[in-house]
Amino acid sequence: MTRFVQRWAVFAGLVVAWELLTLLADDPFFPRPTVIAGAAWELWLSGPADRLFLTDAVFEHVLPSIGRLSAGWGIAALIGVALGVALGRSATALQYAGPLLTFLRSIPPPALVPVFLLVFSVGTQMQLATIVFGVLWPILLNSVDGARSVDATKSETSAVFRIPKFQWVLGVVLPAAAPKIFAGLRVSLSLSLVLMVVSELVGTDNGIGSQLLVAQREFDFPDMWAGIVLLGVLGYALNTVLLAFERRALSWQPKRERTPATVEA
């Protein structure tokens, strides 16, 4: 409880410092946090009571963005874990696929947006393709590493008892690889938030990214900063949910040392 209070006290202190600095600077490009909070309230929380005070902008922009992010991240997670485990447990597949994977993951996802526009045209499919391509690699590579790290004794014991392949993957490989898989999922979750915004900057009229672009073009800096703060809040909330799920999913394991990728909620 003490650490929780300390963390939020530091956060509150930074917000107060931000307020004072922007008040002294009086720069229209950097509005005060109180002004940003007022803009956020008008944008998203000034709706009718029967809709929990949510405005039309929440349903037209925020929820579709969260849906794209979740769908893209979920598809990438399924593909990355399945393909990563298969490659990690194969003696030769990774040797052949390795150069291709290295080539593909070296391509910046925003550079492929024109390609996805040609293939899928403007719309949700293009946005999902951008998100999936960008967030796939941390999950895939961590899954490969986790699958390859299965203890040899466990593999030999499974072979002696003739455990079916499918049962062996679910009962031995995935639990052993789970810590590294979750590390990849955490990294990819942050990337999916970035790529969601990138995908919404091109050829779309809804989403948080589209709102940010409109606010920038209209020089509406409070609304622009409100969108930036909203992205930070979404990132924090999603990371907190994933960490809670990870702790529950891995609660059967001995206490693990924290890695740099682990971020406390």
Short mmCIF file of C-alpha atoms in Angstrom, two decimals:
data_model
loop_
_atom_site.label_atom_id
_atom_site.label_comp_id
_atom_site.label_asym_id
_atom_site.label_seq_id
_atom_site.Cartn_x
_atom_site.Cartn_y
_atom_site.Cartn_z
CA MET A 1 0.00 0.00 0.00
CA THR A 2 2.87 2.34 0.85
CA ARG A 3 4.53 1.80 -2.53
CA PHE A 4 1.20 2.44 -4.26
CA VAL A 5 0.79 5.77 -2.44
CA GLN A 6 4.39 6.73 -3.15
CA ARG A 7 4.05 6.04 -6.89
CA TRP A 8 0.90 8.12 -7.20
CA ALA A 9 2.37 10.88 -5.04
CA VAL A 10 5.28 11.13 -7.47
CA PHE A 11 2.83 11.21 -10.39
CA ALA A 12 0.77 13.95 -8.72
CA GLY A 13 3.93 15.95 -8.09
CA LEU A 14 4.92 15.72 -11.76
CA VAL A 15 1.46 16.91 -12.83
CA VAL A 16 1.68 19.88 -10.45
CA ALA A 17 5.14 20.73 -11.82
CA TRP A 18 3.75 20.48 -15.36
CA GLU A 19 0.91 22.81 -14.44
CA LEU A 20 3.27 25.40 -12.96
CA LEU A 21 5.77 25.27 -15.83
CA THR A 22 3.11 25.63 -18.53
CA LEU A 23 1.45 28.42 -16.54
CA LEU A 24 4.73 30.34 -16.43
CA ALA A 25 5.57 29.62 -20.07
CA ASP A 26 2.10 30.62 -21.33
CA ASP A 27 2.75 28.82 -24.61
CA PRO A 28 -0.35 27.89 -26.69
CA PHE A 29 1.44 24.81 -28.03
CA PHE A 30 1.75 23.42 -24.47
CA PRO A 31 -1.55 23.95 -22.62
CA ARG A 32 -1.86 23.39 -18.89
CA PRO A 33 -2.98 19.97 -17.59
CA THR A 34 -6.17 21.55 -16.24
CA VAL A 35 -6.97 22.86 -19.73
CA ILE A 36 -6.25 19.43 -21.22
CA ALA A 37 -8.48 17.80 -18.60
CA GLY A 38 -11.28 20.21 -19.50
CA ALA A 39 -10.89 19.38 -23.20
CA ALA A 40 -10.94 15.65 -22.43
CA TRP A 41 -14.10 16.10 -20.37
CA GLU A 42 -15.85 17.91 -23.21
CA LEU A 43 -14.67 15.39 -25.78
CA TRP A 44 -15.54 12.15 -24.03
CA LEU A 45 -17.28 12.57 -20.66
CA SER A 46 -19.95 15.23 -21.16
CA GLY A 47 -22.64 12.94 -22.55
CA PRO A 48 -26.06 12.07 -21.13
CA ALA A 49 -26.42 10.13 -17.89
CA ASP A 50 -28.18 7.20 -19.56
CA ARG A 51 -24.95 6.53 -21.52
CA LEU A 52 -22.73 6.82 -18.42
CA PHE A 53 -21.88 10.40 -19.51
CA LEU A 54 -20.02 9.10 -22.56
CA THR A 55 -20.20 11.34 -25.63
CA ASP A 56 -20.74 10.35 -29.25
CA ALA A 57 -16.98 10.70 -29.80
CA VAL A 58 -16.35 7.73 -27.52
CA PHE A 59 -18.51 5.48 -29.68
CA GLU A 60 -17.34 6.97 -32.98
CA HIS A 61 -13.61 7.15 -32.26
CA VAL A 62 -12.38 5.60 -29.00
CA LEU A 63 -14.21 2.27 -29.03
CA PRO A 64 -13.41 1.52 -32.71
CA SER A 65 -9.74 2.22 -31.99
CA ILE A 66 -9.75 -0.13 -28.99
CA GLY A 67 -11.48 -2.75 -31.14
CA ARG A 68 -8.83 -2.50 -33.88
CA LEU A 69 -6.03 -2.62 -31.34
CA SER A 70 -7.48 -5.66 -29.57
CA ALA A 71 -8.25 -7.53 -32.78
CA GLY A 72 -4.84 -6.86 -34.32
CA TRP A 73 -2.98 -7.78 -31.15
CA GLY A 74 -5.10 -10.91 -30.67
CA ILE A 75 -4.52 -12.12 -34.24
CA ALA A 76 -0.78 -11.47 -33.92
CA ALA A 77 -0.72 -13.34 -30.59
CA LEU A 78 -2.39 -16.43 -32.08
CA ILE A 79 -0.13 -16.48 -35.14
CA GLY A 80 3.03 -15.62 -33.20
CA VAL A 81 2.61 -18.21 -30.46
CA ALA A 82 1.54 -21.02 -32.79
CA LEU A 83 4.26 -20.36 -35.38
CA GLY A 84 6.89 -19.60 -32.74
CA VAL A 85 6.31 -22.86 -30.86
CA ALA A 86 6.35 -24.83 -34.12
CA LEU A 87 9.62 -23.23 -35.24
CA GLY A 88 11.17 -23.47 -31.80
CA ARG A 89 10.55 -27.21 -31.49
CA SER A 90 11.69 -28.04 -35.03
CA ALA A 91 15.31 -29.04 -35.51
CA THR A 92 15.64 -27.56 -38.99
CA ALA A 93 12.67 -25.26 -39.71
CA LEU A 94 14.21 -22.23 -38.00
CA GLN A 95 17.41 -22.60 -40.03
CA TYR A 96 15.44 -22.18 -43.25
CA ALA A 97 12.90 -19.63 -41.98
CA GLY A 98 15.38 -17.56 -39.95
CA PRO A 99 16.71 -15.35 -42.80
CA LEU A 100 13.18 -14.64 -44.06
CA LEU A 101 11.97 -13.70 -40.57
CA THR A 102 14.97 -11.43 -40.07
CA PHE A 103 14.29 -9.73 -43.39
CA LEU A 104 10.58 -9.19 -42.67
CA ARG A 105 10.97 -7.93 -39.11
CA SER A 106 13.56 -5.38 -40.30
CA ILE A 107 10.92 -3.60 -42.41
CA PRO A 108 9.27 -0.70 -40.52
CA PRO A 109 5.50 -1.36 -40.49
CA PRO A 110 4.62 2.27 -41.47
CA ALA A 111 6.65 1.78 -44.66
CA LEU A 112 4.22 -0.97 -45.69
CA VAL A 113 1.08 1.14 -45.23
CA PRO A 114 0.99 2.01 -48.98
CA VAL A 115 1.33 -1.70 -49.79
CA PHE A 116 -1.51 -2.60 -47.45
CA LEU A 117 -3.60 0.18 -49.00
CA LEU A 118 -3.10 -1.38 -52.43
CA VAL A 119 -3.85 -4.90 -51.22
CA PHE A 120 -6.74 -4.25 -48.81
CA SER A 121 -7.87 -0.72 -49.82
CA VAL A 122 -8.91 1.81 -47.18
CA GLY A 123 -10.65 0.34 -44.18
CA THR A 124 -10.41 -1.99 -41.23
CA GLN A 125 -8.52 -4.72 -43.11
CA MET A 126 -5.68 -2.35 -43.95
CA GLN A 127 -5.51 -1.14 -40.35
CA LEU A 128 -5.50 -4.67 -38.96
CA ALA A 129 -2.79 -5.73 -41.41
CA THR A 130 -0.58 -2.84 -40.28
CA ILE A 131 -1.05 -3.69 -36.61
CA VAL A 132 -0.61 -7.46 -37.03
CA PHE A 133 2.55 -7.14 -39.12
CA GLY A 134 4.16 -4.75 -36.66
CA VAL A 135 3.33 -6.52 -33.39
CA LEU A 136 3.87 -10.09 -34.60
CA TRP A 137 7.65 -10.19 -34.26
CA PRO A 138 8.16 -9.76 -30.49
CA ILE A 139 5.59 -12.49 -29.85
CA LEU A 140 7.03 -14.82 -32.51
CA LEU A 141 10.66 -14.45 -31.47
CA ASN A 142 9.93 -14.79 -27.75
CA SER A 143 7.78 -17.86 -28.45
CA VAL A 144 10.62 -19.43 -30.45
CA ASP A 145 13.07 -18.73 -27.64
CA GLY A 146 10.68 -20.06 -25.02
CA ALA A 147 9.90 -23.24 -26.96
CA ARG A 148 13.61 -23.93 -27.46
CA SER A 149 14.32 -23.52 -23.74
CA VAL A 150 12.22 -26.52 -22.65
CA ASP A 151 14.29 -28.68 -20.34
CA ALA A 152 15.71 -31.74 -22.09
CA THR A 153 14.70 -33.96 -19.16
CA LYS A 154 11.06 -33.04 -19.65
CA SER A 155 11.28 -33.88 -23.35
CA GLU A 156 12.92 -37.24 -22.65
CA THR A 157 10.38 -38.07 -19.93
CA SER A 158 7.51 -37.24 -22.30
CA ALA A 159 9.04 -39.50 -24.95
CA VAL A 160 9.45 -42.38 -22.49
CA PHE A 161 5.81 -42.16 -21.42
CA ARG A 162 4.73 -41.69 -25.07
CA ILE A 163 2.69 -38.61 -24.36
CA PRO A 164 0.74 -37.56 -27.49
CA LYS A 165 2.29 -34.67 -29.39
CA PHE A 166 -0.66 -32.31 -28.90
CA GLN A 167 -0.85 -33.04 -25.18
CA TRP A 168 2.92 -32.61 -24.87
CA VAL A 169 2.77 -29.16 -26.50
CA LEU A 170 -0.09 -28.00 -24.27
CA GLY A 171 1.14 -29.58 -21.07
CA VAL A 172 4.91 -29.20 -21.33
CA VAL A 173 6.07 -26.79 -24.03
CA LEU A 174 3.58 -23.95 -23.54
CA PRO A 175 3.87 -23.81 -19.71
CA ALA A 176 7.67 -23.83 -19.97
CA ALA A 177 7.66 -21.12 -22.64
CA ALA A 178 4.91 -19.02 -20.99
CA PRO A 179 7.18 -16.47 -19.21
CA LYS A 180 8.95 -15.54 -22.44
CA ILE A 181 5.69 -15.58 -24.39
CA PHE A 182 4.19 -13.09 -21.94
CA ALA A 183 7.30 -10.91 -22.25
CA GLY A 184 6.68 -10.76 -26.00
CA LEU A 185 2.99 -10.03 -25.45
CA ARG A 186 3.82 -7.06 -23.21
CA VAL A 187 6.20 -5.54 -25.76
CA SER A 188 3.76 -6.12 -28.61
CA LEU A 189 0.89 -4.53 -26.67
CA SER A 190 2.74 -1.20 -26.57
CA LEU A 191 3.58 -1.50 -30.26
CA SER A 192 -0.05 -2.21 -31.13
CA LEU A 193 -1.08 1.09 -29.55
CA VAL A 194 1.46 2.97 -31.68
CA LEU A 195 0.52 1.17 -34.89
CA MET A 196 -3.18 1.64 -34.22
CA VAL A 197 -2.60 5.41 -34.35
CA VAL A 198 -0.38 5.11 -37.44
CA SER A 199 -3.00 3.06 -39.29
CA GLU A 200 -5.71 5.63 -38.47
CA LEU A 201 -3.75 8.55 -39.90
CA VAL A 202 -4.33 7.35 -43.47
CA GLY A 203 -7.66 7.21 -45.27
CA THR A 204 -10.01 6.97 -42.30
CA ASP A 205 -12.49 9.32 -40.66
CA ASN A 206 -12.76 7.70 -37.25
CA GLY A 207 -10.44 6.58 -34.48
CA ILE A 208 -8.15 8.30 -31.99
CA GLY A 209 -5.47 8.78 -34.64
CA SER A 210 -7.96 10.50 -36.92
CA GLN A 211 -9.04 12.77 -34.05
CA LEU A 212 -5.41 13.70 -33.38
CA LEU A 213 -4.87 14.56 -37.04
CA VAL A 214 -7.99 16.77 -37.19
CA ALA A 215 -7.01 18.57 -33.98
CA GLN A 216 -3.50 19.17 -35.33
CA ARG A 217 -4.79 20.58 -38.64
CA GLU A 218 -7.22 22.87 -36.81
CA PHE A 219 -4.52 23.99 -34.33
CA ASP A 220 -6.75 22.77 -31.50
CA PHE A 221 -3.89 21.98 -29.14
CA PRO A 222 -5.96 21.15 -26.00
CA ASP A 223 -7.86 18.49 -27.96
CA MET A 224 -4.61 17.21 -29.47
CA TRP A 225 -3.00 16.86 -26.05
CA ALA A 226 -6.18 15.28 -24.68
CA GLY A 227 -5.82 12.57 -27.34
CA ILE A 228 -2.17 12.04 -26.43
CA VAL A 229 -3.05 11.71 -22.74
CA LEU A 230 -5.85 9.28 -23.62
CA LEU A 231 -3.33 7.07 -25.44
CA GLY A 232 -1.16 7.04 -22.34
CA VAL A 233 -4.12 6.12 -20.14
CA LEU A 234 -5.12 3.32 -22.53
CA GLY A 235 -1.57 1.98 -22.59
CA TYR A 236 -1.39 1.97 -18.78
CA ALA A 237 -4.80 0.30 -18.43
CA LEU A 238 -4.06 -2.42 -21.00
CA ASN A 239 -0.66 -3.12 -19.48
CA THR A 240 -2.23 -3.40 -16.02
CA VAL A 241 -4.82 -5.90 -17.26
CA LEU A 242 -2.19 -7.99 -19.05
CA LEU A 243 0.10 -8.04 -16.00
CA ALA A 244 -2.79 -9.15 -13.79
CA PHE A 245 -3.60 -11.96 -16.23
CA GLU A 246 0.07 -12.93 -16.41
CA ARG A 247 0.39 -13.16 -12.63
CA ARG A 248 -2.68 -15.37 -12.47
CA ALA A 249 -1.60 -17.56 -15.39
CA LEU A 250 1.91 -18.05 -13.98
CA SER A 251 0.96 -18.23 -10.30
CA TRP A 252 1.87 -21.95 -10.26
CA GLN A 253 5.51 -21.18 -11.01
CA PRO A 254 8.18 -20.40 -8.40
CA LYS A 255 8.80 -16.72 -7.81
CA ARG A 256 10.61 -15.38 -10.86
CA GLU A 257 13.26 -12.70 -11.05
CA ARG A 258 12.00 -9.58 -12.73
CA THR A 259 13.26 -8.82 -16.19
CA PRO A 260 13.67 -5.32 -17.61
CA ALA A 261 10.61 -5.92 -19.79
CA THR A 262 8.36 -6.25 -16.73
CA VAL A 263 6.65 -2.99 -15.85
CA GLU A 264 4.76 -2.70 -12.59
CA ALA A 265 1.18 -1.55 -12.86
#
